[in-house]
mmCIF file of C-alpha atoms in Angstrom:
data_model
loop_
_atom_site.group_PDB
_atom_site.id
_atom_site.type_symbol
_atom_site.label_atom_id
_atom_site.label_comp_id
_atom_site.label_asym_id
_atom_site.label_seq_id
_atom_site.Cartn_x
_atom_site.Cartn_y
_atom_site.Cartn_z
ATOM 1 C CA UNK A 3 14.607 43.503 132.494
ATOM 2 C CA UNK A 4 14.456 47.152 133.377
ATOM 3 C CA UNK A 5 13.778 48.823 136.700
ATOM 4 C CA UNK A 6 10.246 49.516 135.436
ATOM 5 C CA UNK A 7 9.664 45.721 135.276
ATOM 6 C CA UNK A 8 10.419 45.099 138.957
ATOM 7 C CA UNK A 9 6.836 45.199 140.270
ATOM 8 C CA UNK A 10 5.630 42.818 137.534
ATOM 9 C CA UNK A 11 8.602 40.482 138.083
ATOM 10 C CA UNK A 12 7.853 40.408 141.805
ATOM 11 C CA UNK A 13 4.212 39.541 141.060
ATOM 12 C CA UNK A 14 5.306 36.638 138.839
ATOM 13 C CA UNK A 15 7.806 35.449 141.455
ATOM 14 C CA UNK A 16 5.424 35.642 144.437
ATOM 15 C CA UNK A 17 2.558 33.956 142.559
ATOM 16 C CA UNK A 18 5.037 31.366 141.310
ATOM 17 C CA UNK A 19 6.172 30.542 144.850
ATOM 18 C CA UNK A 20 2.602 30.392 146.110
ATOM 19 C CA UNK A 21 1.678 27.946 143.358
ATOM 20 C CA UNK A 22 4.809 25.785 142.989
ATOM 21 C CA UNK A 23 5.627 25.407 146.665
ATOM 22 C CA UNK A 24 2.146 24.658 148.017
ATOM 23 C CA UNK A 25 2.624 21.615 150.235
ATOM 24 C CA UNK A 26 6.423 21.952 150.101
ATOM 25 C CA UNK A 27 6.731 25.019 152.346
ATOM 26 C CA UNK A 28 4.627 26.295 155.244
ATOM 27 C CA UNK A 29 1.339 27.617 153.851
ATOM 28 C CA UNK A 30 1.313 30.529 156.318
ATOM 29 C CA UNK A 31 4.654 31.697 154.886
ATOM 30 C CA UNK A 32 3.384 31.451 151.299
ATOM 31 C CA UNK A 33 0.132 33.257 152.169
ATOM 32 C CA UNK A 34 2.074 36.081 153.844
ATOM 33 C CA UNK A 35 4.304 36.733 150.811
ATOM 34 C CA UNK A 36 3.905 40.280 149.540
ATOM 35 C CA UNK A 37 4.501 41.542 146.013
ATOM 36 C CA UNK A 38 5.244 45.020 147.408
ATOM 37 C CA UNK A 39 7.857 43.715 149.881
ATOM 38 C CA UNK A 40 9.470 41.527 147.217
ATOM 39 C CA UNK A 41 9.585 44.492 144.807
ATOM 40 C CA UNK A 42 11.206 46.672 147.469
ATOM 41 C CA UNK A 43 13.974 44.078 148.042
ATOM 42 C CA UNK A 44 14.404 43.606 144.304
ATOM 43 C CA UNK A 45 14.706 47.385 143.698
ATOM 44 C CA UNK A 46 17.419 47.619 146.350
ATOM 45 C CA UNK A 47 19.346 44.742 144.767
ATOM 46 C CA UNK A 48 18.775 45.718 141.114
ATOM 47 C CA UNK A 49 21.173 48.659 141.013
ATOM 48 C CA UNK A 50 23.935 46.810 142.882
ATOM 49 C CA UNK A 51 23.984 43.534 140.976
ATOM 50 C CA UNK A 52 27.132 42.322 139.255
ATOM 51 C CA UNK A 53 27.497 43.018 135.518
ATOM 52 C CA UNK A 54 27.745 39.231 135.095
ATOM 53 C CA UNK A 55 24.143 38.859 136.295
ATOM 54 C CA UNK A 56 21.453 38.943 133.621
ATOM 55 C CA UNK A 57 17.786 39.473 134.442
ATOM 56 C CA UNK A 58 15.498 38.546 131.558
ATOM 57 C CA UNK A 59 11.746 38.981 131.203
ATOM 58 C CA UNK A 60 9.226 37.372 128.899
ATOM 59 C CA UNK A 61 6.344 39.553 127.799
ATOM 60 C CA UNK A 62 3.001 38.780 126.238
ATOM 61 C CA UNK A 63 0.932 41.678 124.900
ATOM 62 C CA UNK A 64 3.200 44.114 126.774
ATOM 63 C CA UNK A 65 2.751 42.348 130.121
ATOM 64 C CA UNK A 66 5.585 40.602 131.999
ATOM 65 C CA UNK A 67 4.671 36.903 132.193
ATOM 66 C CA UNK A 68 8.027 35.369 133.081
ATOM 67 C CA UNK A 69 11.424 36.119 134.570
ATOM 68 C CA UNK A 70 14.793 34.404 134.585
ATOM 69 C CA UNK A 71 18.069 35.403 136.185
ATOM 70 C CA UNK A 72 21.544 33.954 135.519
ATOM 71 C CA UNK A 73 24.867 34.881 137.070
ATOM 72 C CA UNK A 74 28.073 33.447 138.471
ATOM 73 C CA UNK A 75 27.714 30.272 140.542
ATOM 74 C CA UNK A 76 27.549 31.014 144.277
ATOM 75 C CA UNK A 77 28.547 27.655 145.749
ATOM 76 C CA UNK A 78 32.183 27.528 146.927
ATOM 77 C CA UNK A 79 32.665 23.953 145.692
ATOM 78 C CA UNK A 80 31.928 24.985 142.083
ATOM 79 C CA UNK A 81 33.231 28.553 142.091
ATOM 80 C CA UNK A 82 37.004 28.038 141.984
ATOM 81 C CA UNK A 83 39.041 30.919 143.284
ATOM 82 C CA UNK A 84 36.417 32.187 145.693
ATOM 83 C CA UNK A 85 38.232 34.351 148.187
ATOM 84 C CA UNK A 86 41.380 34.707 146.082
ATOM 85 C CA UNK A 87 42.703 38.079 144.983
ATOM 86 C CA UNK A 88 42.562 38.825 142.186
ATOM 87 C CA UNK A 89 39.423 36.792 141.661
ATOM 88 C CA UNK A 90 39.610 34.726 138.470
ATOM 89 C CA UNK A 91 36.803 35.041 135.931
ATOM 90 C CA UNK A 92 34.134 32.532 136.933
ATOM 91 C CA UNK A 93 33.557 29.613 134.579
ATOM 92 C CA UNK A 94 30.503 28.236 136.366
ATOM 93 C CA UNK A 95 27.182 30.008 136.159
ATOM 94 C CA UNK A 96 23.936 29.578 138.017
ATOM 95 C CA UNK A 97 20.336 29.849 136.951
ATOM 96 C CA UNK A 98 19.321 31.916 139.958
ATOM 97 C CA UNK A 99 15.630 32.106 139.080
ATOM 98 C CA UNK A 100 13.107 31.047 136.465
ATOM 99 C CA UNK A 101 9.431 31.816 137.015
ATOM 100 C CA UNK A 102 6.431 31.881 134.693
ATOM 101 C CA UNK A 103 2.989 33.246 135.529
ATOM 102 C CA UNK A 104 1.200 30.158 136.916
ATOM 103 C CA UNK A 105 -1.628 30.248 134.359
ATOM 104 C CA UNK A 106 0.877 30.221 131.500
ATOM 105 C CA UNK A 107 3.056 27.279 132.584
ATOM 106 C CA UNK A 108 3.377 24.820 129.704
ATOM 107 C CA UNK A 109 3.009 27.438 126.959
ATOM 108 C CA UNK A 110 6.716 27.638 126.011
ATOM 109 C CA UNK A 111 7.557 30.755 128.032
ATOM 110 C CA UNK A 112 9.812 28.799 130.397
ATOM 111 C CA UNK A 113 11.616 27.151 127.472
ATOM 112 C CA UNK A 114 12.163 30.561 125.847
ATOM 113 C CA UNK A 115 13.530 32.010 129.080
ATOM 114 C CA UNK A 116 15.763 28.956 129.538
ATOM 115 C CA UNK A 117 17.149 29.359 126.015
ATOM 116 C CA UNK A 118 17.785 33.082 126.539
ATOM 117 C CA UNK A 119 19.343 32.486 129.961
ATOM 118 C CA UNK A 120 21.584 29.748 128.614
ATOM 119 C CA UNK A 121 22.701 32.033 125.778
ATOM 120 C CA UNK A 122 23.534 34.774 128.301
ATOM 121 C CA UNK A 123 25.465 32.301 130.448
ATOM 122 C CA UNK A 124 27.534 31.251 127.437
ATOM 123 C CA UNK A 125 28.122 34.916 126.514
ATOM 124 C CA UNK A 126 29.487 35.490 130.037
ATOM 125 C CA UNK A 127 31.931 32.621 129.444
ATOM 126 C CA UNK A 128 30.283 30.114 131.771
ATOM 127 C CA UNK A 129 31.132 26.511 130.820
ATOM 128 C CA UNK A 130 28.607 24.902 133.162
ATOM 129 C CA UNK A 131 25.268 26.117 134.460
ATOM 130 C CA UNK A 132 23.969 25.052 137.888
ATOM 131 C CA UNK A 133 20.620 25.521 139.602
ATOM 132 C CA UNK A 134 18.868 24.567 142.810
ATOM 133 C CA UNK A 135 15.360 23.085 142.864
ATOM 134 C CA UNK A 136 13.157 22.390 145.882
ATOM 135 C CA UNK A 137 12.919 18.654 146.528
ATOM 136 C CA UNK A 138 9.409 17.521 145.680
ATOM 137 C CA UNK A 139 8.872 20.179 143.001
ATOM 138 C CA UNK A 140 8.532 17.430 140.402
ATOM 139 C CA UNK A 141 7.178 19.726 137.684
ATOM 140 C CA UNK A 142 10.322 21.881 137.887
ATOM 141 C CA UNK A 143 12.600 18.843 138.111
ATOM 142 C CA UNK A 144 11.053 17.389 134.921
ATOM 143 C CA UNK A 145 11.367 20.756 133.166
ATOM 144 C CA UNK A 146 15.061 21.088 134.037
ATOM 145 C CA UNK A 147 15.804 17.476 133.129
ATOM 146 C CA UNK A 148 14.163 17.979 129.706
ATOM 147 C CA UNK A 149 16.423 21.038 129.320
ATOM 148 C CA UNK A 150 19.492 18.822 129.817
ATOM 149 C CA UNK A 151 20.166 19.341 133.533
ATOM 150 C CA UNK A 152 21.089 16.403 135.752
ATOM 151 C CA UNK A 153 21.300 16.165 139.546
ATOM 152 C CA UNK A 154 24.930 16.413 140.647
ATOM 153 C CA UNK A 155 24.374 14.838 144.078
ATOM 154 C CA UNK A 156 24.560 18.031 146.154
ATOM 155 C CA UNK A 157 21.716 18.641 148.580
ATOM 156 C CA UNK A 158 21.161 21.524 150.930
ATOM 157 C CA UNK A 159 18.335 22.778 153.103
ATOM 158 C CA UNK A 160 17.376 26.275 154.107
ATOM 159 C CA UNK A 161 14.853 27.608 156.591
ATOM 160 C CA UNK A 162 11.518 28.974 155.375
ATOM 161 C CA UNK A 163 8.922 30.058 157.897
ATOM 162 C CA UNK A 164 10.405 27.852 160.606
ATOM 163 C CA UNK A 165 10.646 24.726 158.437
ATOM 164 C CA UNK A 166 13.612 23.148 156.724
ATOM 165 C CA UNK A 167 13.204 23.070 152.939
ATOM 166 C CA UNK A 168 15.554 20.675 151.115
ATOM 167 C CA UNK A 169 16.933 21.524 147.685
ATOM 168 C CA UNK A 170 18.764 19.487 145.063
ATOM 169 C CA UNK A 171 21.483 20.909 142.829
ATOM 170 C CA UNK A 172 21.417 20.269 139.089
ATOM 171 C CA UNK A 173 24.020 21.036 136.440
ATOM 172 C CA UNK A 174 24.279 21.271 132.681
ATOM 173 C CA UNK A 175 27.454 21.532 130.657
ATOM 174 C CA UNK A 176 27.304 24.482 128.224
ATOM 175 C CA UNK A 177 30.522 23.794 126.353
ATOM 176 C CA UNK A 178 32.090 20.515 125.190
ATOM 177 C CA UNK A 179 34.282 18.717 127.706
ATOM 178 C CA UNK A 180 37.958 19.767 127.273
#
């Protein structure tokens, strides 16, 4: 992904949320999502992201149709050494995002992004890859399970538009058990 891709990535992300989370999040929140506002936040973050974060895009006929992002795991229970100085190199990664243009779901773009993201995670030295999925997003849960992810029992909720949205954490080992 380059900075020039940000607007297109934001369009894929916003349309992805509006499609995938219908009925799982407040509709007023989804309807109010703005590609321009998302792109502005993404631009601000893009130049400051860690070198261990990889943003990947899928293109079809020169148009961005998918986006994935992997980086170090953020959860303290799976990111050993958090808060220690010097910080040890993280061994757990996280699939921070994976979105495909809604009309192209099921065409292999998500699988290609997953493969590329997994390869990047391995290249960064991550032994395990985690992700969070909104409870009730059965299409995404099936996709991740087919990709080898399993729920690890962690659950967390966050607030979206005044409602609590529960998420489930999944994990996938990237290297053989020691």
